[in-house]
Amino acid sequence: MMQKGRGTQVAGEEEIERFKTQHSYFNFVEQTIKDAYESGFKIDDVLLAGFAYTQLFGEPPQKQKTHYLFVECKISSCIFYLDELRRVASAEIDTIDVQESPKDRIMQSIRDADVIVTRSDLAERLKEFVDVTQKKIISVGSTNDVSLLLNMIRG
């Protein structure tokens, strides 16, 4: 992509071939992009969804169920989406309320989880717990955004 104020460099055929040779996955990526384009998908959306998928499920997909911990997911619409996530993704899902839970319970829940999902306003508070365990944390704008996770899983 070219942008005003940034230099543009054109790669020669030799450099392109060297890139293809050095990156064994190039043909796979090229074919995936062609397939997405032919299916009418926007390439940026496909790549973003791929990144989101790896953040949710890791690489490679695990044989066992992914264990999600949803923090502060109390409203009824959030509970509905959690039930759907359990059904669609065959995932283990727990919830915790950090306002009402003792610190050791929070730590144990985080240790047990593969992925922690929370609202963006709580993400910073959870970092003290999550940094110790080096777990993934996904921050959503609000508990209503859990529907976005469900839609990504459904594909």
Coordinates of C-alpha atoms in Angstrom, one line a residue:
M1 CA 0.0 0.0 0.0
M2 CA 1.3 3.4 -0.9
Q3 CA 0.9 6.4 1.5
K4 CA 1.7 10.0 0.9
G5 CA 5.0 11.0 2.4
R6 CA 6.4 7.5 2.5
G7 CA 8.9 6.2 0.0
T8 CA 7.8 3.5 -2.4
Q9 CA 10.2 0.7 -3.4
V10 CA 9.5 -1.8 -6.2
A11 CA 10.9 -5.3 -5.7
G12 CA 12.6 -6.9 -8.7
E13 CA 11.7 -10.4 -10.0
E14 CA 14.8 -11.9 -8.4
E15 CA 13.9 -10.4 -5.0
I16 CA 10.3 -11.7 -5.3
E17 CA 11.5 -15.2 -6.2
R18 CA 14.0 -15.2 -3.3
F19 CA 11.1 -14.1 -1.0
K20 CA 8.9 -17.0 -2.3
T21 CA 11.7 -19.5 -1.8
Q22 CA 12.6 -18.3 1.7
H23 CA 9.0 -18.5 2.8
S24 CA 7.6 -21.9 2.2
Y25 CA 4.1 -20.9 3.2
F26 CA 4.0 -18.2 0.4
N27 CA 2.0 -20.4 -2.1
F28 CA -0.5 -21.2 0.7
V29 CA -1.0 -17.6 1.6
E30 CA -1.3 -16.6 -2.1
Q31 CA -3.9 -19.3 -2.7
T32 CA -5.8 -18.3 0.4
I33 CA -6.0 -14.7 -0.6
K34 CA -7.1 -15.6 -4.1
D35 CA -9.9 -17.9 -2.7
A36 CA -11.0 -15.1 -0.3
Y37 CA -11.1 -12.6 -3.1
E38 CA -13.1 -15.0 -5.4
S39 CA -15.5 -15.6 -2.6
G40 CA -16.2 -11.8 -2.3
F41 CA -14.4 -11.3 1.1
K42 CA -12.4 -8.3 1.9
I43 CA -8.8 -9.4 2.3
D44 CA -8.2 -7.1 5.3
D45 CA -11.2 -8.7 7.1
V46 CA -10.0 -12.2 6.3
L47 CA -6.5 -11.5 7.7
L48 CA -7.9 -9.8 10.8
A49 CA -10.3 -12.7 11.4
G50 CA -7.3 -15.1 11.1
F51 CA -5.3 -13.1 13.6
A52 CA -8.3 -13.0 16.0
Y53 CA -8.7 -16.7 15.6
T54 CA -5.1 -17.4 16.6
Q55 CA -5.5 -15.1 19.6
L56 CA -8.6 -17.1 20.7
F57 CA -7.5 -20.6 19.9
G58 CA -3.7 -20.5 19.6
E59 CA -1.7 -22.5 17.1
P60 CA -2.1 -25.4 16.3
P61 CA -5.7 -26.1 17.5
Q62 CA -5.6 -28.1 20.6
K63 CA -7.1 -31.5 20.8
Q64 CA -8.6 -30.7 24.2
K65 CA -11.2 -28.1 24.9
T66 CA -10.0 -24.5 25.2
H67 CA -10.8 -23.2 28.7
Y68 CA -12.0 -19.6 28.7
L69 CA -12.4 -17.4 31.7
F70 CA -14.9 -14.5 31.3
V71 CA -14.4 -11.8 33.9
E72 CA -17.4 -9.7 35.0
C73 CA -19.9 -11.3 32.6
K74 CA -23.1 -11.0 34.5
I75 CA -25.8 -9.6 32.3
S76 CA -28.3 -11.9 30.6
S77 CA -27.1 -11.3 27.0
C78 CA -23.6 -12.2 28.0
I79 CA -24.7 -15.4 29.6
F80 CA -26.6 -16.3 26.4
Y81 CA -23.5 -15.8 24.3
L82 CA -21.4 -17.9 26.8
D83 CA -23.9 -20.8 26.4
E84 CA -23.7 -20.4 22.6
L85 CA -19.8 -20.4 22.8
R86 CA -20.0 -23.6 24.8
R87 CA -22.2 -25.2 22.2
V88 CA -20.5 -24.0 19.0
A89 CA -16.9 -24.3 20.1
S90 CA -17.2 -27.1 22.6
A91 CA -15.3 -24.8 25.0
E92 CA -15.0 -24.9 28.7
I93 CA -16.2 -21.5 30.0
D94 CA -16.0 -20.1 33.5
T95 CA -16.9 -16.7 34.8
I96 CA -15.7 -14.8 37.8
D97 CA -16.5 -11.5 39.4
V98 CA -13.3 -9.8 40.5
Q99 CA -15.2 -7.3 42.8
E100 CA -16.6 -10.2 44.9
S101 CA -13.9 -12.8 44.7
P102 CA -10.9 -13.2 46.9
K103 CA -7.5 -12.8 45.3
D104 CA -6.5 -16.5 45.6
R105 CA -9.8 -17.5 43.8
I106 CA -9.0 -15.1 41.0
M107 CA -5.5 -16.4 40.7
Q108 CA -6.7 -20.0 40.6
S109 CA -9.3 -19.2 37.9
I110 CA -6.6 -17.5 35.8
R111 CA -4.2 -20.4 36.2
D112 CA -7.0 -22.9 35.1
A113 CA -7.8 -20.8 32.0
D114 CA -6.2 -20.9 28.6
V115 CA -7.7 -17.5 27.5
I116 CA -9.0 -14.7 29.7
V117 CA -11.7 -12.4 28.3
T118 CA -12.6 -9.2 30.0
R119 CA -13.9 -5.6 29.5
S120 CA -11.3 -3.1 28.4
D121 CA -11.9 -1.1 31.6
L122 CA -10.9 -4.2 33.7
A123 CA -8.0 -5.3 31.6
E124 CA -5.4 -3.2 33.3
R125 CA -6.5 -4.4 36.8
L126 CA -6.2 -8.0 35.7
K127 CA -2.7 -7.5 34.3
E128 CA -1.2 -8.0 37.8
F129 CA -2.7 -11.5 37.9
V130 CA -2.3 -12.4 34.3
D131 CA 1.3 -11.2 34.0
V132 CA 2.4 -13.7 36.6
T133 CA 0.8 -16.6 34.7
Q134 CA 1.7 -15.3 31.2
K135 CA -1.8 -16.1 29.9
K136 CA -3.5 -14.5 27.0
I137 CA -6.0 -11.7 27.8
I138 CA -8.6 -10.5 25.3
S139 CA -10.2 -7.2 26.0
V140 CA -13.6 -6.3 24.7
G141 CA -15.3 -2.9 24.7
S142 CA -18.3 -4.2 26.8
T143 CA -19.8 -7.5 27.8
N144 CA -22.2 -7.1 24.8
D145 CA -19.1 -7.5 22.6
V146 CA -19.0 -11.2 23.5
S147 CA -21.3 -11.6 20.4
L148 CA -18.3 -10.7 18.3
L149 CA -16.4 -13.6 19.7
L150 CA -19.3 -15.9 18.9
N151 CA -19.5 -14.7 15.3
M152 CA -15.8 -15.2 14.8
I153 CA -16.1 -18.8 16.0
R154 CA -19.1 -19.5 13.8
G155 CA -17.0 -18.3 10.9

